[in-house]
Short mmCIF file of C-alpha atoms in Angstrom, two decimals:
data_model
loop_
_atom_site.label_atom_id
_atom_site.label_comp_id
_atom_site.label_asym_id
_atom_site.label_seq_id
_atom_site.Cartn_x
_atom_site.Cartn_y
_atom_site.Cartn_z
CA MET A 1 96.76 -63.83 126.38
CA THR A 2 96.49 -63.67 129.87
CA PHE A 3 96.99 -66.75 132.41
CA GLN A 4 93.82 -67.25 135.16
CA GLY A 5 94.51 -70.03 138.07
CA ASP A 6 97.52 -69.94 140.56
CA ALA A 7 98.83 -66.61 139.91
CA GLY A 8 101.45 -66.74 142.67
CA ALA A 9 102.79 -70.05 140.71
CA LEU A 10 103.41 -68.24 137.71
CA GLU A 11 105.07 -65.40 139.65
CA ARG A 12 107.18 -67.77 140.81
CA ALA A 13 107.73 -69.73 137.10
CA ARG A 14 108.99 -66.26 136.12
CA LYS A 15 111.19 -64.92 138.68
CA TYR A 16 113.13 -68.43 138.16
CA GLU A 17 113.38 -67.96 134.34
CA ARG A 18 114.97 -64.06 135.15
CA GLN A 19 117.51 -66.26 137.51
CA GLY A 20 118.53 -68.65 134.98
CA ARG A 21 116.59 -71.79 137.04
CA ALA A 22 115.71 -73.39 134.37
CA GLU A 23 114.48 -76.68 136.17
CA GLU A 24 112.88 -74.82 138.91
CA ALA A 25 110.89 -73.25 136.20
CA ALA A 26 109.51 -75.95 134.38
CA ALA A 27 108.54 -77.21 137.77
CA ALA A 28 106.71 -74.11 138.84
CA TYR A 29 104.98 -73.84 135.01
CA ALA A 30 103.99 -77.92 135.56
CA GLY A 31 102.72 -77.01 138.60
CA ALA A 32 100.51 -74.05 137.67
CA ALA A 33 98.68 -76.22 134.41
CA GLU A 34 98.36 -78.84 136.46
CA ALA A 35 96.05 -76.76 138.28
CA MET A 36 94.90 -74.82 135.47
CA GLU A 37 93.27 -78.50 133.68
CA ALA A 38 91.49 -78.91 137.16
CA ARG A 39 89.49 -76.15 137.44
CA GLY A 40 88.71 -77.23 133.19
CA ASP A 41 90.66 -73.77 132.19
CA ARG A 42 92.28 -75.09 129.03
CA ALA A 43 93.39 -72.35 127.35
CA SER A 44 95.22 -71.02 130.12
CA ALA A 45 96.86 -74.79 131.29
CA ALA A 46 98.43 -74.78 127.54
CA ALA A 47 99.38 -71.14 127.87
CA ALA A 48 101.66 -72.26 131.27
CA ARG A 49 102.59 -76.12 129.30
CA ALA A 50 104.04 -74.08 126.43
CA ARG A 51 106.06 -71.72 129.11
CA TYR A 52 106.34 -75.14 130.91
CA ALA A 53 108.31 -76.67 127.15
CA ARG A 54 110.29 -73.91 126.96
CA ALA A 55 111.42 -74.20 130.02
CA LEU A 56 112.32 -77.52 130.12
CA ALA A 57 114.34 -76.60 126.26
CA ALA A 58 116.54 -73.88 128.16
CA ALA A 59 117.37 -76.53 131.05
CA GLY A 60 118.73 -79.27 128.32
CA ARG A 61 115.44 -81.11 128.67
CA THR A 62 114.92 -81.18 125.12
CA GLY A 63 113.59 -84.19 123.93
CA GLU A 64 110.97 -83.59 127.14
CA ALA A 65 110.23 -80.57 125.71
CA GLN A 66 109.75 -81.38 122.00
CA ARG A 67 106.69 -84.24 123.26
CA VAL A 68 105.37 -81.66 125.63
CA LEU A 69 105.41 -79.25 122.37
CA ASP A 70 103.97 -82.08 120.05
CA VAL A 71 101.20 -82.48 122.80
CA LEU A 72 99.85 -79.12 122.11
CA ASP A 73 100.16 -78.86 118.57
CA ARG A 74 97.65 -81.37 118.26
CA ALA A 75 95.38 -79.75 120.17
CA ALA A 76 96.08 -76.32 118.91
CA ALA A 77 93.25 -75.77 116.38
CA SER A 78 90.70 -76.47 119.39
CA LEU A 79 92.41 -73.29 121.19
CA PRO A 80 91.39 -69.30 121.22
CA ALA A 81 93.85 -67.30 118.64
CA GLY A 82 96.08 -65.89 121.45
CA VAL A 83 96.82 -68.89 122.94
CA ARG A 84 97.72 -70.10 119.82
CA ALA A 85 100.78 -67.34 119.13
CA GLY A 86 101.53 -68.04 122.21
CA LEU A 87 102.18 -71.26 121.71
CA ASP A 88 103.96 -70.55 117.79
CA ALA A 89 106.04 -68.17 120.18
CA GLN A 90 107.53 -70.90 123.03
CA ALA A 91 107.79 -73.77 120.02
CA ALA A 92 109.79 -71.27 118.68
CA HIS A 93 112.41 -71.09 121.26
CA VAL A 94 112.05 -75.07 122.04
CA LEU A 95 112.65 -76.12 118.80
CA ALA A 96 116.23 -73.77 118.18
CA ALA A 97 116.99 -75.13 121.44
CA ALA A 98 116.84 -78.73 119.58
CA GLY A 99 118.37 -77.58 116.81
CA ARG A 100 115.62 -76.95 114.03
CA THR A 101 116.53 -74.12 113.22
CA GLY A 102 114.54 -73.53 110.54
CA GLU A 103 111.06 -74.69 112.09
CA ALA A 104 111.58 -72.48 114.59
CA ALA A 105 112.29 -69.40 112.39
CA ARG A 106 109.07 -70.13 111.33
CA ARG A 107 107.09 -70.84 114.66
CA ALA A 108 108.62 -67.14 115.07
CA TRP A 109 107.01 -65.71 112.34
CA ALA A 110 103.50 -67.01 112.74
CA ALA A 111 103.63 -65.79 116.65
CA MET A 112 104.51 -62.36 114.58
CA SER A 113 101.91 -62.89 112.25
CA ALA A 114 99.66 -63.34 114.78
CA PHE A 115 99.91 -61.13 117.64
CA GLY A 116 100.11 -58.58 114.76
CA ALA A 117 96.58 -59.86 114.16
CA SER A 118 94.94 -59.33 117.36
CA GLN A 119 96.68 -56.21 117.96
CA ASP A 120 99.71 -56.77 120.51
CA PRO A 121 102.91 -54.94 118.52
CA LYS A 122 105.24 -55.69 121.68
CA ARG A 123 104.83 -59.09 121.40
CA ALA A 124 104.66 -59.48 117.76
CA GLY A 125 107.96 -57.16 117.50
CA ALA A 126 109.80 -59.30 119.77
CA ALA A 127 108.82 -62.48 117.85
CA GLY A 128 109.93 -61.37 114.60
CA VAL A 129 112.94 -60.17 116.10
CA HIS A 130 113.47 -63.80 117.29
CA ALA A 131 112.31 -65.26 114.03
CA ALA A 132 115.30 -62.67 112.02
CA ARG A 133 117.60 -64.07 114.32
CA LEU A 134 117.04 -67.62 113.55
CA ILE A 135 116.48 -66.60 109.70
CA LEU A 136 120.51 -65.51 110.02
CA LYS A 137 121.14 -68.55 112.34
CA ASP A 138 119.60 -70.89 109.65
CA ALA A 139 120.54 -69.66 106.40
CA GLY A 140 123.83 -67.57 107.33
CA PRO A 141 123.61 -64.38 105.94
CA ARG A 142 123.48 -64.31 102.16
CA GLY A 143 120.73 -67.41 102.11
CA ALA A 144 118.88 -64.82 104.77
CA LEU A 145 118.83 -61.99 102.40
CA ARG A 146 115.14 -62.83 100.88
CA PRO A 147 113.24 -64.12 104.33
CA LEU A 148 115.02 -60.80 106.37
CA ARG A 149 113.44 -58.19 103.21
CA GLU A 150 109.70 -60.23 102.88
CA LEU A 151 110.14 -60.83 106.80
CA LEU A 152 110.43 -56.47 107.56
CA ALA A 153 108.17 -56.03 105.18
CA GLN A 154 105.38 -57.46 107.03
CA MET A 155 106.59 -55.79 110.15
CA PRO A 156 104.74 -51.97 110.73
CA PRO A 157 107.29 -49.23 110.30
CA GLY A 158 108.58 -48.03 113.15
CA GLY A 159 109.77 -49.11 116.71
CA GLU A 160 112.10 -50.59 118.53
CA ALA A 161 111.47 -54.40 116.95
CA TYR A 162 111.23 -52.93 112.98
CA GLY A 163 115.11 -51.24 113.32
CA GLN A 164 116.43 -54.31 115.28
CA VAL A 165 115.57 -56.42 112.32
CA ALA A 166 116.11 -53.96 109.46
CA SER A 167 119.62 -53.63 111.47
CA LEU A 168 119.99 -56.93 110.57
CA LEU A 169 119.37 -57.10 107.28
CA ALA A 170 121.91 -54.36 106.57
CA ASP A 171 124.17 -56.00 108.01
CA ALA A 172 123.96 -59.00 106.28
CA GLU A 173 123.86 -57.20 103.08
CA ARG A 174 127.17 -55.50 103.71
CA ARG A 175 128.63 -58.98 104.08
CA PRO A 176 130.98 -60.24 101.01
CA ASP A 177 130.62 -62.89 99.22
CA ARG A 178 133.39 -64.87 100.72
CA ASP A 179 133.29 -66.76 103.95
CA HIS A 180 136.70 -64.64 105.77
CA ASP A 181 137.93 -61.30 106.12
CA ILE A 182 134.78 -60.44 107.10
CA LEU A 183 133.31 -58.74 110.01
CA VAL A 184 130.55 -61.10 111.89
CA THR A 185 128.00 -60.06 114.63
CA ASP A 186 126.27 -62.57 116.41
CA PRO A 187 122.79 -60.64 117.28
CA ASP A 188 122.68 -62.42 120.76
CA GLY A 189 126.09 -62.44 121.84
CA ALA A 190 128.11 -59.14 123.65
CA ALA A 191 127.36 -56.13 122.49
CA TRP A 192 128.71 -53.81 124.84
CA GLY A 193 130.77 -53.88 128.44
CA ARG A 194 134.26 -55.97 129.79
CA LEU A 195 133.07 -58.58 127.84
CA ALA A 196 133.05 -56.91 124.68
CA ALA A 197 135.91 -55.02 124.76
CA ALA A 198 137.83 -58.60 125.62
CA LEU A 199 136.47 -60.58 123.65
CA ALA A 200 137.35 -57.67 120.30
CA VAL A 201 140.72 -58.08 121.09
CA GLY A 202 140.55 -61.16 119.45
CA ALA A 203 138.44 -60.10 116.27
CA HIS A 204 141.63 -60.55 114.31
CA LEU A 205 141.36 -63.49 113.95
CA ALA A 206 137.74 -63.74 114.00
CA VAL A 207 137.61 -61.25 110.82
CA GLY A 208 140.37 -63.28 109.35
CA ASN A 209 138.26 -66.71 109.90
CA GLY A 210 135.18 -65.30 109.38
CA VAL A 211 133.27 -66.05 112.36
CA ALA A 212 131.33 -63.95 115.57
CA TRP A 213 133.77 -61.97 117.02
CA ASN A 214 131.60 -61.73 120.14
CA THR A 215 130.80 -64.59 121.14
CA LEU A 216 132.78 -68.04 122.24
CA ALA A 217 130.25 -70.98 121.68
CA GLY A 218 130.11 -71.87 118.42
CA ASP A 219 127.71 -73.78 115.94
CA ASP A 220 127.04 -77.13 116.05
CA GLY A 221 130.05 -78.25 113.91
CA SER A 222 132.65 -75.66 116.16
CA SER A 223 133.65 -79.09 118.45
CA ARG A 224 135.00 -81.39 115.52
CA ASP A 225 136.55 -78.40 113.38
CA ASP A 226 138.16 -77.01 116.85
CA ARG A 227 139.21 -80.02 118.00
CA GLY A 228 141.14 -80.17 115.02
CA LEU A 229 142.26 -77.06 114.59
CA LEU A 230 143.90 -77.08 117.99
CA GLU A 231 145.73 -80.51 117.19
CA ARG A 232 147.07 -79.89 113.76
CA ASP A 233 148.32 -75.94 114.51
CA TRP A 234 148.52 -76.57 118.25
CA GLY A 235 149.42 -79.84 119.10
CA ILE A 236 146.89 -79.93 121.75
CA THR A 237 144.66 -82.99 122.29
CA ASP A 238 143.43 -82.42 125.96
CA THR A 239 142.27 -79.83 128.76
CA GLU A 240 146.50 -79.98 130.04
CA GLY A 241 147.68 -78.97 126.74
CA TRP A 242 144.98 -76.51 126.39
CA ARG A 243 145.81 -74.61 129.77
CA GLU A 244 149.59 -74.92 128.75
CA GLN A 245 148.73 -73.17 125.92
CA MET A 246 146.39 -70.82 127.15
CA ASP A 247 149.04 -69.79 130.19
CA ALA A 248 151.82 -68.87 127.12
CA LEU A 249 149.57 -65.83 125.75
CA LEU A 250 147.94 -64.41 128.29
CA ASP A 251 152.02 -64.62 129.67
CA ALA A 252 152.83 -63.01 126.39
CA ARG A 253 155.35 -66.14 126.11
CA ASN A 254 154.85 -68.01 123.05
CA SER A 255 156.04 -65.50 120.65
CA ASP A 256 160.14 -65.01 119.98
CA PRO A 257 161.05 -62.49 123.06
CA ALA A 258 163.68 -61.44 120.71
CA ILE A 259 161.15 -59.50 119.38
CA GLN A 260 160.31 -57.23 122.89
CA MET A 261 163.84 -57.02 123.93
CA VAL A 262 164.51 -55.53 120.45
CA LEU A 263 160.98 -53.11 120.48
CA ASP A 264 162.68 -52.39 124.63
CA ARG A 265 166.07 -51.34 123.42
CA ARG A 266 165.11 -48.51 121.42
CA GLY A 267 164.64 -45.54 123.08
CA ARG A 268 162.12 -42.74 122.57
CA GLY A 269 164.00 -40.30 119.73
CA THR A 270 167.04 -42.47 118.97
CA ASP A 271 167.85 -42.92 115.73
CA ARG A 272 168.75 -46.26 113.65
CA ARG A 273 173.12 -46.67 114.85
CA ALA A 274 171.80 -45.83 118.72
CA TRP A 275 169.47 -48.56 118.36
CA GLU A 276 171.07 -51.18 117.30
CA ASP A 277 174.03 -50.16 119.13
CA ALA A 278 171.93 -50.75 122.60
CA ILE A 279 171.05 -54.43 121.22
CA VAL A 280 174.59 -55.41 121.09
CA ALA A 281 175.00 -53.77 124.61
CA TRP A 282 172.37 -55.53 126.08
CA CYS A 283 173.30 -59.34 124.25
CA ARG A 284 177.05 -58.80 125.29
CA GLU A 285 176.48 -57.93 128.47
CA ARG A 286 174.98 -60.77 128.26
CA ASP A 287 177.90 -62.88 126.88
CA ILE A 288 175.50 -64.00 123.67
CA ALA A 289 176.88 -65.11 120.84
CA GLU A 290 177.99 -63.41 118.07
CA PRO A 291 175.55 -64.42 115.49
CA THR A 292 172.80 -64.61 117.69
CA VAL A 293 173.97 -60.99 118.30
CA ARG A 294 174.20 -60.03 114.22
CA GLU A 295 170.67 -61.86 114.08
CA VAL A 296 168.44 -59.88 116.46
CA VAL A 297 170.21 -56.42 115.19
CA GLU A 298 169.34 -57.64 111.60
CA LEU A 299 165.68 -58.20 113.43
CA SER A 300 165.61 -53.94 114.33
CA GLY A 301 165.64 -53.50 110.36
CA THR A 302 162.82 -55.77 109.61
CA VAL A 303 161.11 -54.04 112.10
CA LEU A 304 161.70 -50.94 110.76
CA ARG A 305 160.60 -51.70 106.83
CA TYR A 306 157.39 -53.21 108.65
CA GLU A 307 156.30 -50.01 110.11
CA ALA A 308 157.17 -47.95 107.29
CA ARG A 309 154.98 -49.90 105.39
CA PHE A 310 152.16 -50.05 108.13
CA ARG A 311 152.62 -45.91 108.02
CA ALA A 312 152.14 -45.99 104.53
CA ASP A 313 148.84 -48.59 104.51
CA GLY A 314 147.26 -46.96 107.60
CA LEU A 315 148.02 -49.07 110.30
CA LEU A 316 150.19 -46.66 111.72
CA PRO A 317 149.75 -42.87 112.20
CA PRO A 318 153.10 -40.83 110.31
CA ASP A 319 155.01 -40.74 112.97
CA GLY A 320 153.98 -43.89 114.62
CA ARG A 321 155.99 -47.01 115.64
CA VAL A 322 154.82 -50.07 117.35
CA GLU A 323 155.93 -50.73 121.00
CA SER A 324 155.15 -53.83 121.64
CA VAL A 325 154.46 -57.41 120.14
CA TYR A 326 152.57 -58.72 122.56
CA GLY A 327 148.49 -58.06 121.43
CA TYR A 328 149.91 -60.50 119.53
CA ASP A 329 149.76 -63.59 122.12
CA PHE A 330 146.62 -61.74 123.91
CA GLY A 331 144.50 -61.47 120.43
CA ARG A 332 145.29 -64.98 119.98
CA ALA A 333 144.40 -65.70 123.65
CA VAL A 334 140.53 -64.66 122.91
CA ASN A 335 140.80 -67.43 120.61
CA MET A 336 142.17 -70.12 122.31
CA ALA A 337 139.29 -69.70 125.04
CA ARG A 338 137.23 -70.23 121.59
CA TRP A 339 138.68 -73.28 120.14
CA GLY A 340 139.04 -74.52 123.77
CA LEU A 341 135.27 -74.02 124.90
CA ASN A 342 134.38 -75.10 121.72
CA ALA A 343 136.49 -78.30 121.94
CA GLY A 344 135.07 -79.32 125.44
CA TYR A 345 138.86 -78.39 126.80
CA CYS A 346 137.52 -75.87 129.39
CA ASP A 347 134.12 -75.09 130.87
CA ALA A 348 132.21 -71.32 129.54
CA GLU A 349 133.32 -69.73 132.75
CA GLU A 350 137.30 -70.53 132.66
CA ALA A 351 136.45 -69.22 128.72
CA GLU A 352 135.19 -66.40 129.85
CA LYS A 353 137.84 -65.78 132.31
CA CYS A 354 140.59 -66.25 130.30
CA VAL A 355 139.48 -63.69 127.54
CA LEU A 356 138.79 -61.18 130.15
CA THR A 357 142.10 -61.45 131.18
CA ALA A 358 143.85 -60.83 127.65
CA GLY A 359 141.63 -58.45 127.59
CA HIS A 360 143.04 -56.24 130.63
CA ARG A 361 146.17 -57.06 129.83
CA ALA A 362 146.27 -55.77 126.40
CA HIS A 363 144.78 -52.31 127.40
CA GLN A 364 147.85 -52.42 130.39
CA VAL A 365 150.14 -52.75 126.95
CA TYR A 366 148.26 -50.04 124.41
CA ALA A 367 146.95 -47.08 124.31
CA SER A 368 144.39 -47.57 121.61
CA TRP A 369 142.80 -49.73 118.85
CA ARG A 370 145.24 -48.69 116.38
CA GLU A 371 148.29 -49.19 118.34
CA PHE A 372 146.96 -52.59 119.51
CA SER A 373 146.41 -53.63 115.99
CA ALA A 374 150.06 -52.60 114.80
CA GLY A 375 151.42 -54.61 117.43
CA TYR A 376 149.48 -57.73 116.57
CA VAL A 377 150.09 -57.51 112.64
CA LEU A 378 153.50 -56.99 113.70
CA GLY A 379 154.45 -60.10 116.03
CA ARG A 380 151.99 -62.23 113.68
CA MET A 381 154.34 -60.71 110.17
CA LEU A 382 157.55 -61.57 111.93
CA ARG A 383 156.43 -64.98 112.84
CA PHE A 384 154.92 -65.50 109.44
CA ASP A 385 155.43 -63.08 106.40
CA GLU A 386 159.30 -62.97 107.10
CA GLY A 387 159.05 -59.62 105.15
CA GLU A 388 157.70 -60.90 102.40
CA PHE A 389 154.93 -58.55 102.21
CA GLY A 390 152.42 -61.45 100.57
CA GLU A 391 149.72 -62.98 101.52
CA TRP A 392 149.85 -63.24 105.33
CA TYR A 393 150.46 -59.09 105.10
CA GLU A 394 147.75 -58.25 102.72
CA ARG A 395 145.17 -60.27 105.12
CA SER A 396 145.76 -58.92 108.46
CA LEU A 397 145.57 -55.11 106.83
CA THR A 398 142.36 -56.31 105.34
CA GLY A 399 141.55 -57.22 108.62
CA HIS A 400 142.80 -54.27 110.07
CA ARG A 401 141.13 -51.94 107.64
CA VAL A 402 137.70 -54.24 108.64
CA LEU A 403 137.83 -53.39 111.96
CA ALA A 404 138.67 -49.59 111.78
CA GLU A 405 136.25 -48.92 109.01
CA ASP A 406 133.60 -51.09 109.44
CA PRO A 407 130.54 -49.09 111.06
CA GLY A 408 129.71 -52.42 112.71
CA SER A 409 132.73 -52.38 114.20
CA PRO A 410 132.82 -53.18 118.01
CA TRP A 411 136.66 -50.94 117.51
CA ARG A 412 134.51 -48.18 116.03
CA ARG A 413 131.93 -48.35 118.61
CA MET A 414 133.65 -49.13 121.74
CA ALA A 415 136.32 -46.83 123.49
CA TRP A 416 140.03 -48.75 124.09
CA GLY A 417 140.00 -49.94 127.95
#
């Protein structure tokens, strides 16, 4: 489909879109459409109006966008096939922004079919990938299996778009029949780079909760759910409380400081007795009460038992040990940013800043994903498991194995640091 008329206005509109200036893009598309209508070029005007509707939706004006779309749909039968295909493609974006994901998926699929029939493989492929992502969002991985297979069967084999949809289908097929302890990747989320690496520091909890590891914004129900989670588990009911807890996590102050003190007293190559003596000496230099001294010495024994189990289960190499539990705070900080954003206690810029800080600090403390994971799990076990090697341990080990072994895991695809 080729627009006629004011090419300058259309180019400005596209430039504004690329720059994320949705309001200005909408105004430019509207101006171009009016000029085309004045010249009697109805087909090109309809195409420009469809882009206008998408820009309105991108600007958050979904009600106006849907009204523009309704007018275009009523006149669609009289438009050329290429224009109708473009209308379907833009309608998919408008409907998705309005939360009408199932309808959006159907319009994207229709656009793919129409572009394919008109021998426009590039736009057909883009519409097909968009349809696949919308199907996954609307139906979930298990519900999307059948329609994704049908969609893929209608795409010409080979090519980048076919490969993307095949990959989405393969990911959905790997997902087990449960809603937790699974790797979920948002196809529209960060996949590579600094932000993705920082988000992957929070992947333990994301896997445990069955949410996408590589995005911060949740679905429509996240606001209510995350507000409830923050109040129930953290006592957070406002922005000030969220900020206080976030700062504590980023500074590694949320976990018991005695744990890190104990780990720091262990020198390289020293035996258990030497480690205990070093802990006692540190405590007595500070006049710490004897009952507390006994507790922290016992803590060193608990650490040794967990490390032995970690080595047996592959969390640590045969000669490995945990040097720091700060990773437990950093991993939770990534998720605290997600919960705070969805609860309305911070904006997207602040949430992303916190995630990047957590990732940076984790990379300063640990030398690999494996070291980080062991530190995270030990911190979690000492908080909740109490030496039982029970459900807390089993689920944490499952999460570690998913992240260490799944081919789609960010820990497999991105180097540490």
